Coordinates of C-alpha atoms and ligand atoms in Angstrom, one line a residue:
X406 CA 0.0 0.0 0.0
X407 CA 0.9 3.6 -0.4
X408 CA 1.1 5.3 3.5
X409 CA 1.8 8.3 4.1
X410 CA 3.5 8.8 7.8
X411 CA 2.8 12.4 9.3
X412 CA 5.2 13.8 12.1
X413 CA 8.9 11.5 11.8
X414 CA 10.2 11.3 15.4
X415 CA 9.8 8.2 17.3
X416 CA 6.6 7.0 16.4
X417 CA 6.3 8.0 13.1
X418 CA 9.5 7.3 11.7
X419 CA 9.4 3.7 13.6
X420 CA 6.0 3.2 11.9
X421 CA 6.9 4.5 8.6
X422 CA 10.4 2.9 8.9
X423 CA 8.6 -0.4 10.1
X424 CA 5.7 -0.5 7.5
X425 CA 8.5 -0.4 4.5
X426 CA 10.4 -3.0 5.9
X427 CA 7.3 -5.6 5.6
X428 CA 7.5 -3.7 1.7
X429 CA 4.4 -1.0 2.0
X430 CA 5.6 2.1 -0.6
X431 CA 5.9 5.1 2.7
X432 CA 6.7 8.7 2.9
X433 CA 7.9 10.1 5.8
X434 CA 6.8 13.8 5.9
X435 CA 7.5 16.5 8.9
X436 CA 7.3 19.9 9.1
X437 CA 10.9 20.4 10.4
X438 CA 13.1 20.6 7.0
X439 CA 16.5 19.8 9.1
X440 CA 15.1 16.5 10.1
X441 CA 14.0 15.3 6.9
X442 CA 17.3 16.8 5.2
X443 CA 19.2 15.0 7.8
X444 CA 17.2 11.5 7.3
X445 CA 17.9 11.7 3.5
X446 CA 21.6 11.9 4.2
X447 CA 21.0 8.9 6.8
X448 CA 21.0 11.1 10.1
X449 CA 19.1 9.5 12.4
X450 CA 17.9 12.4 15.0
X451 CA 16.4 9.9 17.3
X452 CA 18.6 7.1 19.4
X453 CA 16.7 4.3 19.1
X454 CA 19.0 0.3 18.5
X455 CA 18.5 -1.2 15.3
X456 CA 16.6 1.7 13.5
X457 CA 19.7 3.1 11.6
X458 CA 19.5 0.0 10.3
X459 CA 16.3 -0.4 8.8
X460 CA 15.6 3.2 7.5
X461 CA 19.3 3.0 5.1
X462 CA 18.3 -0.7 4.0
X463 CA 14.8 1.0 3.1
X464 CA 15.8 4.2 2.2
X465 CA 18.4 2.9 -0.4
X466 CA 15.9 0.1 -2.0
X467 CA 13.3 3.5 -2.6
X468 CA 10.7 1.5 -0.2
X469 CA 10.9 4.7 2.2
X470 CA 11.1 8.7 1.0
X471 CA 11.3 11.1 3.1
X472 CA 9.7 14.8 2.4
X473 CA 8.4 18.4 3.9
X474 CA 5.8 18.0 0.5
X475 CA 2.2 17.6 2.5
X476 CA 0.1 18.2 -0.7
X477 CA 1.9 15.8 -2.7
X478 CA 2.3 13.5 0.5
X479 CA -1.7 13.3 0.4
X480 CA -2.8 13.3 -3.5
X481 CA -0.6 10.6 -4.3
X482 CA -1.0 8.0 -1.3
X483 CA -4.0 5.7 0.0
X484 CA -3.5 5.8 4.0
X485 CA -2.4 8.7 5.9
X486 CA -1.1 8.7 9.3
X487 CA -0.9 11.1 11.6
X488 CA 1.7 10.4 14.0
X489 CA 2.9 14.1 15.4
X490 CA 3.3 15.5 18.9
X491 CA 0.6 15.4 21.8
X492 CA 2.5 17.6 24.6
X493 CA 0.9 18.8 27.6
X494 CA -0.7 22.1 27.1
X495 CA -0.3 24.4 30.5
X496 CA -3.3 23.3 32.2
X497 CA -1.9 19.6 31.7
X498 CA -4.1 18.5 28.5
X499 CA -3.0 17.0 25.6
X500 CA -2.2 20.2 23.3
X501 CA -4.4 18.8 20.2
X502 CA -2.7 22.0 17.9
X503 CA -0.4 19.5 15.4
X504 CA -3.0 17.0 15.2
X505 CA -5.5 19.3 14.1
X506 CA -3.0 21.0 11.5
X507 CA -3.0 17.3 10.3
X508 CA -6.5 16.6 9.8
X509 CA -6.7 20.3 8.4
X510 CA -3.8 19.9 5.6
X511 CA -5.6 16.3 4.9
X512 CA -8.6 18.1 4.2
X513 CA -7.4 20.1 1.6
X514 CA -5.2 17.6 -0.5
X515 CA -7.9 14.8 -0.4
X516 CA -9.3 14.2 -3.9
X517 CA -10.1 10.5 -3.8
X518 CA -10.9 8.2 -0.8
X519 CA -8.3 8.1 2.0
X520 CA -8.5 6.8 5.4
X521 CA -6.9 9.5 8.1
X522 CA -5.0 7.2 10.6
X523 CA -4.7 8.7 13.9
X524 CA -1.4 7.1 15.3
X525 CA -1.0 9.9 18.3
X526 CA -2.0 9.7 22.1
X527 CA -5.2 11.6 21.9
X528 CA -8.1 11.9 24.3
X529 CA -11.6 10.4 23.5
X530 CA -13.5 12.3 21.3
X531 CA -10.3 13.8 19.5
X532 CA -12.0 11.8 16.7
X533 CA -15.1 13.7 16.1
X534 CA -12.8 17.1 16.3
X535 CA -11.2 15.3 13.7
X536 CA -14.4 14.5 11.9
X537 CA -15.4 18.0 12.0
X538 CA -12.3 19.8 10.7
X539 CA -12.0 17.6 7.8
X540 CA -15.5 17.5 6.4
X541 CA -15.0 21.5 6.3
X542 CA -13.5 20.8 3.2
X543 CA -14.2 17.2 2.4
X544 CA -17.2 15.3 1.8
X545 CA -17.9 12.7 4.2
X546 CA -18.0 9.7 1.3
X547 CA -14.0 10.7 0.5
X548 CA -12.7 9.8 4.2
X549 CA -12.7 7.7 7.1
X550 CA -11.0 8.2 10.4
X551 CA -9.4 5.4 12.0
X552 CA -7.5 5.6 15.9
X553 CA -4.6 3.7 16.0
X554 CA -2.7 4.2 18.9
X555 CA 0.8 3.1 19.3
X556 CA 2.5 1.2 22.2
X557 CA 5.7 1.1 21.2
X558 CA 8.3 1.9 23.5
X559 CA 11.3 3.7 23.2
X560 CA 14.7 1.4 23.1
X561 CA 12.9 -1.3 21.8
X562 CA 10.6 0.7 19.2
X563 CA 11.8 -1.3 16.3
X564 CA 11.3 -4.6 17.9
X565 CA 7.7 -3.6 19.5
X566 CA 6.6 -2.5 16.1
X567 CA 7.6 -6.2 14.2
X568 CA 6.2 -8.4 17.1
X569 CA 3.6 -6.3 18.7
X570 CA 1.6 -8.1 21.2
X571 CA -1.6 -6.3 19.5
X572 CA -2.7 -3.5 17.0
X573 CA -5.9 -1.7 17.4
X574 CA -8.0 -0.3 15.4
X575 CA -10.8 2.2 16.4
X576 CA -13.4 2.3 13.7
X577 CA -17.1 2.8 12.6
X578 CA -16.4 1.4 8.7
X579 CA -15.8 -1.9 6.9
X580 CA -14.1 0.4 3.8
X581 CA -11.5 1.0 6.5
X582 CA -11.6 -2.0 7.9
X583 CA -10.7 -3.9 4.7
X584 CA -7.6 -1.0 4.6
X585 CA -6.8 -1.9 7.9
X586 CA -6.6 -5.3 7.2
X587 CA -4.2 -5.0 4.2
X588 CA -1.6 -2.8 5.8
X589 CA -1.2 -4.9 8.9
X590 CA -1.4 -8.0 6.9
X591 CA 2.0 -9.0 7.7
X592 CA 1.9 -8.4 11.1
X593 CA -1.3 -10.7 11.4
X594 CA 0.2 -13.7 9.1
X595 CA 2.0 -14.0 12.2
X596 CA -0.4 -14.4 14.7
X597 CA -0.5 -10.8 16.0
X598 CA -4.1 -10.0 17.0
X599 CA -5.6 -7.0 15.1
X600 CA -8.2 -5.7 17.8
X601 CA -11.5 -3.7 16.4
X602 CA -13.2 -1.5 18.3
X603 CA -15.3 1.4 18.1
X604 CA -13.6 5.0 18.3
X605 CA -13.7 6.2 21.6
X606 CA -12.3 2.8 23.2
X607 CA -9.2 2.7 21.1
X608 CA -8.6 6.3 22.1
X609 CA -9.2 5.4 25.6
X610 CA -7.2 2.4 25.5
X611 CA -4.2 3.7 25.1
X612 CA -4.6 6.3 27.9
X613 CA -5.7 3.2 29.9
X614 CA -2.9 1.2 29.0
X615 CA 0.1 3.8 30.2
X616 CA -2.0 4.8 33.4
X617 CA -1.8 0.9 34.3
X618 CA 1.6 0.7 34.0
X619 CA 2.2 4.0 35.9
X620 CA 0.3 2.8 38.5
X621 CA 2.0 -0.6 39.3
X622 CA 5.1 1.5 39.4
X623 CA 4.3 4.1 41.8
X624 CA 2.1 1.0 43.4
X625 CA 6.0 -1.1 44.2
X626 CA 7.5 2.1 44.9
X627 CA 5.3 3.1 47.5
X628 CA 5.4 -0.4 48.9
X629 CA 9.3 0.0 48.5
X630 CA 9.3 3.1 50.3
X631 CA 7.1 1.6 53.5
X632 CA 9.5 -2.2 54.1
X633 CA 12.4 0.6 54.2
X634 CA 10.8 2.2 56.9
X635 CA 9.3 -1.3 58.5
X636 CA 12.6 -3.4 57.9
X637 CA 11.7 -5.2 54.9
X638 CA 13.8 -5.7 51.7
X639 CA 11.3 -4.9 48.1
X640 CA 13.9 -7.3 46.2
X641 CA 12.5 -10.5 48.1
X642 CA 9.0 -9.1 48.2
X643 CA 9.1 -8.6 44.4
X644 CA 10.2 -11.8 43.9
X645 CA 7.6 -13.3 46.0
X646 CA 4.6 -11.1 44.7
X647 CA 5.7 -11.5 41.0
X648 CA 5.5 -15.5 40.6
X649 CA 2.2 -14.9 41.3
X650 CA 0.8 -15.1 37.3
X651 CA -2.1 -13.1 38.6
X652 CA 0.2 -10.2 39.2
X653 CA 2.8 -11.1 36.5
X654 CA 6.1 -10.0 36.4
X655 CA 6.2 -6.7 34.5
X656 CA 6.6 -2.9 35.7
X657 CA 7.4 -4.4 39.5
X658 CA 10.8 -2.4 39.8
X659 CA 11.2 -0.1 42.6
X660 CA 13.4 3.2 41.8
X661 CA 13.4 6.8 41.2
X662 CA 9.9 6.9 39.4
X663 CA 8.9 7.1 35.8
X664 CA 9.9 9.7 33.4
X665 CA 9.4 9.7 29.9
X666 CA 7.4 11.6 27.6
X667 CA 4.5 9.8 27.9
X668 CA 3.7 8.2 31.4
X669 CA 3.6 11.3 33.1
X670 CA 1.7 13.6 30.2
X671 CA -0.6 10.7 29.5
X672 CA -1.4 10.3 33.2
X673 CA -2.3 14.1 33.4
X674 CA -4.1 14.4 30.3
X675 CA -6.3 11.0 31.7
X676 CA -6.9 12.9 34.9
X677 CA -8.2 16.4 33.1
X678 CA -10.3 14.5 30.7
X679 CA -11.9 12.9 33.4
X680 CA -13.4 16.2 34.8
X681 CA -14.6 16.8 31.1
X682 CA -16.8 13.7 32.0
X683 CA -18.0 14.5 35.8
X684 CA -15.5 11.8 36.7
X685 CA -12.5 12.0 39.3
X686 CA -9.7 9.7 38.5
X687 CA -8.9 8.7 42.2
X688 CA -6.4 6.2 41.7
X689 CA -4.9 7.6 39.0
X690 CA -4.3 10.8 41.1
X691 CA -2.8 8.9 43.4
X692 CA -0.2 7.2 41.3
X693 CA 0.6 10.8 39.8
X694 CA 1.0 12.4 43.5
X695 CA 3.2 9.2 44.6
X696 CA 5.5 9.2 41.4
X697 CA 6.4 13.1 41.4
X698 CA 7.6 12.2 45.1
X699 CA 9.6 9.9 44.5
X700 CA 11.5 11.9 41.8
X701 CA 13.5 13.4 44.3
X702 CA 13.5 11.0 47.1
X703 CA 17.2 10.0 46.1
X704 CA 18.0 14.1 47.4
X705 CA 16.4 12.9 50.5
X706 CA 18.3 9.7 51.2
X707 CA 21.5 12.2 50.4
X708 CA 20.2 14.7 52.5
X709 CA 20.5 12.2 55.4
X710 CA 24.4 12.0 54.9
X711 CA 24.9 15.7 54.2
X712 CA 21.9 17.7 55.5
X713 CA 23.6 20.7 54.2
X714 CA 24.1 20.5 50.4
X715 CA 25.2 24.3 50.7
X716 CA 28.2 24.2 48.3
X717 CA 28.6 20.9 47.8
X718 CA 29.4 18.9 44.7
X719 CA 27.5 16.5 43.5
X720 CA 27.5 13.9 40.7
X721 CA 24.6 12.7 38.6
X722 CA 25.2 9.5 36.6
X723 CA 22.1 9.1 33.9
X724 CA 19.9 11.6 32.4
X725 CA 17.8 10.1 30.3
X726 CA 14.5 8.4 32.0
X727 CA 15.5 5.0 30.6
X728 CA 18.7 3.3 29.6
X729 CA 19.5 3.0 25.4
X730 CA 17.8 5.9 24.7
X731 CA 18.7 9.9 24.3
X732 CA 15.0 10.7 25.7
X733 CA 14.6 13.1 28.3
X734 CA 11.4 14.1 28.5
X735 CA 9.7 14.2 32.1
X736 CA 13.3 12.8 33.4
X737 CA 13.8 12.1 36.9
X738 CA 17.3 14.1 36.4
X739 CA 15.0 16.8 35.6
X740 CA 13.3 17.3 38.7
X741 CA 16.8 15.9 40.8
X742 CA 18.6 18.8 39.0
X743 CA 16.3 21.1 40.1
X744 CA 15.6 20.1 43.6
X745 CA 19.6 20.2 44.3
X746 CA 20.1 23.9 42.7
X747 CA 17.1 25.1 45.0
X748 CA 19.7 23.8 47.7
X749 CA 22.4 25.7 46.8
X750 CA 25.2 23.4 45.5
X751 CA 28.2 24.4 44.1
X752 CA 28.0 22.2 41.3
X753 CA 26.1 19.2 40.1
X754 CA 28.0 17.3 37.3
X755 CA 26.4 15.4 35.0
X756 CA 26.9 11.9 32.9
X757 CA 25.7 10.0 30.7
X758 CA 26.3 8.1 27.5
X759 CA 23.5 9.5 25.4
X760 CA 21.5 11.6 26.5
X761 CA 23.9 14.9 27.6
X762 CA 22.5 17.3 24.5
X763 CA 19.0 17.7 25.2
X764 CA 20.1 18.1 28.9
X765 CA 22.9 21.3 27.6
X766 CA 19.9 22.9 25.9
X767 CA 17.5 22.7 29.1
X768 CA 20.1 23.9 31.2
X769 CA 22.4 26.0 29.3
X770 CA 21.7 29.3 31.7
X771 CA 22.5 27.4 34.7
X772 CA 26.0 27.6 35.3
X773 CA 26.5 25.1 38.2
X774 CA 25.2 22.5 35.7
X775 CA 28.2 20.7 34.0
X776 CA 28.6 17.8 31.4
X777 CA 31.2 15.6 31.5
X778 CA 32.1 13.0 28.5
X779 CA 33.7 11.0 30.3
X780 CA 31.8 9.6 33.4
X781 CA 34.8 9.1 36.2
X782 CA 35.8 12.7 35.4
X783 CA 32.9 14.2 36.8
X784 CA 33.3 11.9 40.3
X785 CA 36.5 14.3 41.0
X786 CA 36.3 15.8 44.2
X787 CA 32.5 15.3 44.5
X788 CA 30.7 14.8 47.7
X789 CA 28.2 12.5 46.3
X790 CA 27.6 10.1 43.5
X791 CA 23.5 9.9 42.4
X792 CA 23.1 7.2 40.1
X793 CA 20.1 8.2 38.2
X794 CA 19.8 5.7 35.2
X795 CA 20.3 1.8 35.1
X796 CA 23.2 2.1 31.9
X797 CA 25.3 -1.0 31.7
X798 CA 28.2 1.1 31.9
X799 CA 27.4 2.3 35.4
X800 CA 26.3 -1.3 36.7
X801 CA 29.7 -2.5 35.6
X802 CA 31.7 0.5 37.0
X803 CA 35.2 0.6 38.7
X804 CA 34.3 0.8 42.4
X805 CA 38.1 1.7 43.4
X806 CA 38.3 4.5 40.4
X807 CA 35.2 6.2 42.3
X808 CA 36.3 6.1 45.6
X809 CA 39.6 7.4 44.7
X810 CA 37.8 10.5 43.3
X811 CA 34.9 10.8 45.4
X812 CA 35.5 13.4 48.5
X813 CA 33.5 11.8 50.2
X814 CA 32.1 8.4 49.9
X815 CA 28.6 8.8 49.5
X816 CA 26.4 6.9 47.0
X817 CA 22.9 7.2 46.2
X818 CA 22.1 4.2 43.9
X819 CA 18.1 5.4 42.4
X820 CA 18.0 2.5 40.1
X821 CA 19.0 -0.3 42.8
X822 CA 22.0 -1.6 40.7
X823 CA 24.8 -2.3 43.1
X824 CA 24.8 -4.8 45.6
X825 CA 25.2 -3.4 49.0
X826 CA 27.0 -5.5 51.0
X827 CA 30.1 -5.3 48.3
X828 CA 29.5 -1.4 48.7
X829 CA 29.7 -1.5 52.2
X830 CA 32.9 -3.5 52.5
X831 CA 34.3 -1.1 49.8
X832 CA 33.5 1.6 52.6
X833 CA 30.9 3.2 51.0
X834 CA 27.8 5.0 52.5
X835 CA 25.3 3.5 49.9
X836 CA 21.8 3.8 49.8
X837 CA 19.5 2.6 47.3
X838 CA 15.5 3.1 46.5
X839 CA 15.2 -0.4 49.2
X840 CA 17.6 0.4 52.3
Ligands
NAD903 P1 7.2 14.1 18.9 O1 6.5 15.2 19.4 O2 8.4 13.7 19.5 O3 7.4 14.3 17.3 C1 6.4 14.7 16.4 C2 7.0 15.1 15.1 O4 5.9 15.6 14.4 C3 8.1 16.2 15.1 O5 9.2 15.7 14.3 C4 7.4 17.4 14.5 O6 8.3 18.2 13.8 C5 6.4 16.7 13.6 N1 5.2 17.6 13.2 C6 4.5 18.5 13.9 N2 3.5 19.0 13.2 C7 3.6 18.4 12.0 C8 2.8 18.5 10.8 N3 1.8 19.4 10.7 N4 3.1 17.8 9.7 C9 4.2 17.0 9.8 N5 5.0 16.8 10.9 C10 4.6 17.5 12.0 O7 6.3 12.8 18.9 P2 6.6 11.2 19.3 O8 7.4 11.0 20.5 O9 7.0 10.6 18.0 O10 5.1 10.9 19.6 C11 4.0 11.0 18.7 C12 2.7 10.6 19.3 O11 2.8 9.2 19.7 C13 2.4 11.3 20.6 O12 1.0 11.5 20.7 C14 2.9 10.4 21.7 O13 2.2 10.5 22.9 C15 2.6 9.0 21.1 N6 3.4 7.9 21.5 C16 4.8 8.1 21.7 C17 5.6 7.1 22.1 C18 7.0 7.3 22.4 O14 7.7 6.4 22.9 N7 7.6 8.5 22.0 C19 5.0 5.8 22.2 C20 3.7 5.6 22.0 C21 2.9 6.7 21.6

């Protein structure tokens, strides 16, 4: 089939990326010329293993263009996908402005039946806004709208996309059904199910989905935070609550608290569409309230050591929210960086392997804020080390090399991936998210 992808960052240039590999004809199209100049020449802006890959294989056999041309992006192609940003808006709702410019610019390039793919995060009922934009220019017999939200996730986009564990598809038409059908035909030859539903439950589906995981993390890490006060140890209880196949083993690690671009806007956006409805999200609130305190909870277990972080120095280790990827959207980092400048350190200096440049640009007025490309450097006479991602390169660190640098020697281990009886017979103070 001929697809046209809308919006090429993660999703979108996964999708479009993904769909020529299993040999659809795609265009990749985005308003932001650098990207798509920088894609032709085989840049990849986004960090993501095994993508690189996949878009030069495609690229170079012509299976996968990429182009800034909306009009011709639309007249010439069957499916179009909308796959562009949702960001929080100030009051926490899913800003709805780049999907809208899509459905709009779809509108006005439509000449034959198309089906408009919404691959985005949106809230129920973005559809009939959808609806309604379009068929100010369109009549309704040349379009159907489709919801297709995505739950791919970022470091293992490429492999979520291949072997998903299902696709859905919101819909109210068998035309777009039957279109449906044929572009995820490969996926379903092997065995992946392809879920129909109407609309509104494929939009709210997706919110549904990320709110459930957000809540069994914020669920272990406020369990986490109680056995360290009442002498238990969340690595045994995790062990024993997770062979339970009723529970299942999945999303049951106790650290510094999500991050990412979509946990935390998703979980907002749920919660403010709710009072659109009359309804109160009561757990959900509570798994929002619980994650943005343990953000900075590694700040307290430091503040225990050094009450005073009055010109101090301290070290972060990991930025981005997850290992393997440059994302820092929503980062814990974020909210740790913060929290230690309102305390008045000297300097917090900063490491990690990826994800340094969006960091430089968020902080680049702050002067205490320093990078360091090489991770050990930045331990040098530092009065703590905060490790703030799970990187292999940090779990496999040399112990000695620290302590020789450290002033003082204080770790904070937020991701829970040191054992602490070797850090205590290295003569470290070490606390993790457990003990
Ligand atoms: P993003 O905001 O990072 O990127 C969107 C891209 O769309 C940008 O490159 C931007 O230049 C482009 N764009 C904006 N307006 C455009 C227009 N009118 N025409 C063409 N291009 C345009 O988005 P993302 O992280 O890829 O996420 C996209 C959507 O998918 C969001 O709704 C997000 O919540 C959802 N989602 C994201 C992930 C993830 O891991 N990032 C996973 C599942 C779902």
């Amino acid at each position: 089939m001929k697809i046209a992808i809308f919006g090429t960052w993660y999703v979108g240039l996964v999708t479009g990326t993904c769909l020529a590999e299993v040999w659809h004809d795609v265009v990749c199209v985005d308003i932001d010329q650098q990207k798509i100049d920088d894609l032709k020449k085989w840049i990849i802006p986004i960090f993501e293993p095994g993508l690189e890959e996949l878009v030069k294989k495609n690229y170079a056999n012509g299976r996968l263009k990429f182009s800034t041309d909306a009009k011709q992006s639309i007249e010439f192609w069957d499916a179009i996908f909308s796959a562009v940003g949702t960001p929080p808006d100030k009051n926490h709702r899913a800003d709805l402005r780049f999907v809208k410019q899509v459905a709009t610019t779809f509108s006005q390039h439509t000449k034959s039946y198309k089906i408009f793919i919404n691959k985005s995060t949106v809230p129920v009922g973005t559809w009939a806004e959808c609806i309604k934009i379009i068929s100010e220019n369109l009549d309704s017999s040349l379009f159907d709208i489709v919801s297709n939200p995505e739950f791919l996730r970022e470091w293992t986009a490429v492999k979520d996309f291949m072997v998903p564990d299902r696709i859905v598809c919101g819909l109210n038409s068998d035309k777009a059904k039957k279109v449906m059908e044929q572009i995820y035909a490969p996926f379903t030859r092997n065995y992946c199910p392809l879920i129909f539903s109407d609309i509104a439950s494929a939009e709210i589906a997706k919110y549904a989905a990320n709110a459930f995981l957000a809540t069994k993390l914020s669920f272990i890490n406020e369990i986490a935070n109680f056995s360290e006060k009442s002498w238990g140890n969340i690595w045994d209880i995790v062990k024993i609550i997770w062979s339970d196949k009723r529970i299942w083993n999945k999303f049951l690690h106790a650290g510094i608290g999500y991050g990412w671009s979509c946990f935390p806007k998703d979980v907002a956006a749920l919660i403010e569409t709710g009072k659109d409805f009359d309804y109160d999200f009561e757990i959900i609130k509570a798994t929002e309230l619980i994650n943005k305190k343990q953000k900075t909870r590694v700040v307290e277990k430091l503040q225990k050591h050094i009450p005073d972080l009055n010109w101090k120095k301290i070290t972060l280790w990991g930025l981005s929210y997850k290992p393997k990827t440059d994302d820092t959207r929503d980062a814990p980092s974020i909210d740790v960086i913060k929290k230690l400048l309102d305390l008045w350190v000297s300097e917090i200096a900063c490491h990690d392997p990826e994800a340094m440049k969006h960091m430089k640009k968020m902080f680049s007025t702050e002067k205490k804020v320093k990078f360091y490309d090489n991770s050990y450097d930045a331990t040098q006479d530092s009065d703590a080390l905060l490790i703030l991602t799970e990187w292999d390169e940090f779990r496999w660190a040399d112990i000695e090399k620290i302590k020789n640098n450290l002033a003082q020697n204080i770790v904070i281990d937020g991701r829970n991936i040191w054992n602490k009886t070797d850090m205590l017979e290295s003569w470290f103070v070490y606390e993790a998210i457990w003990y």
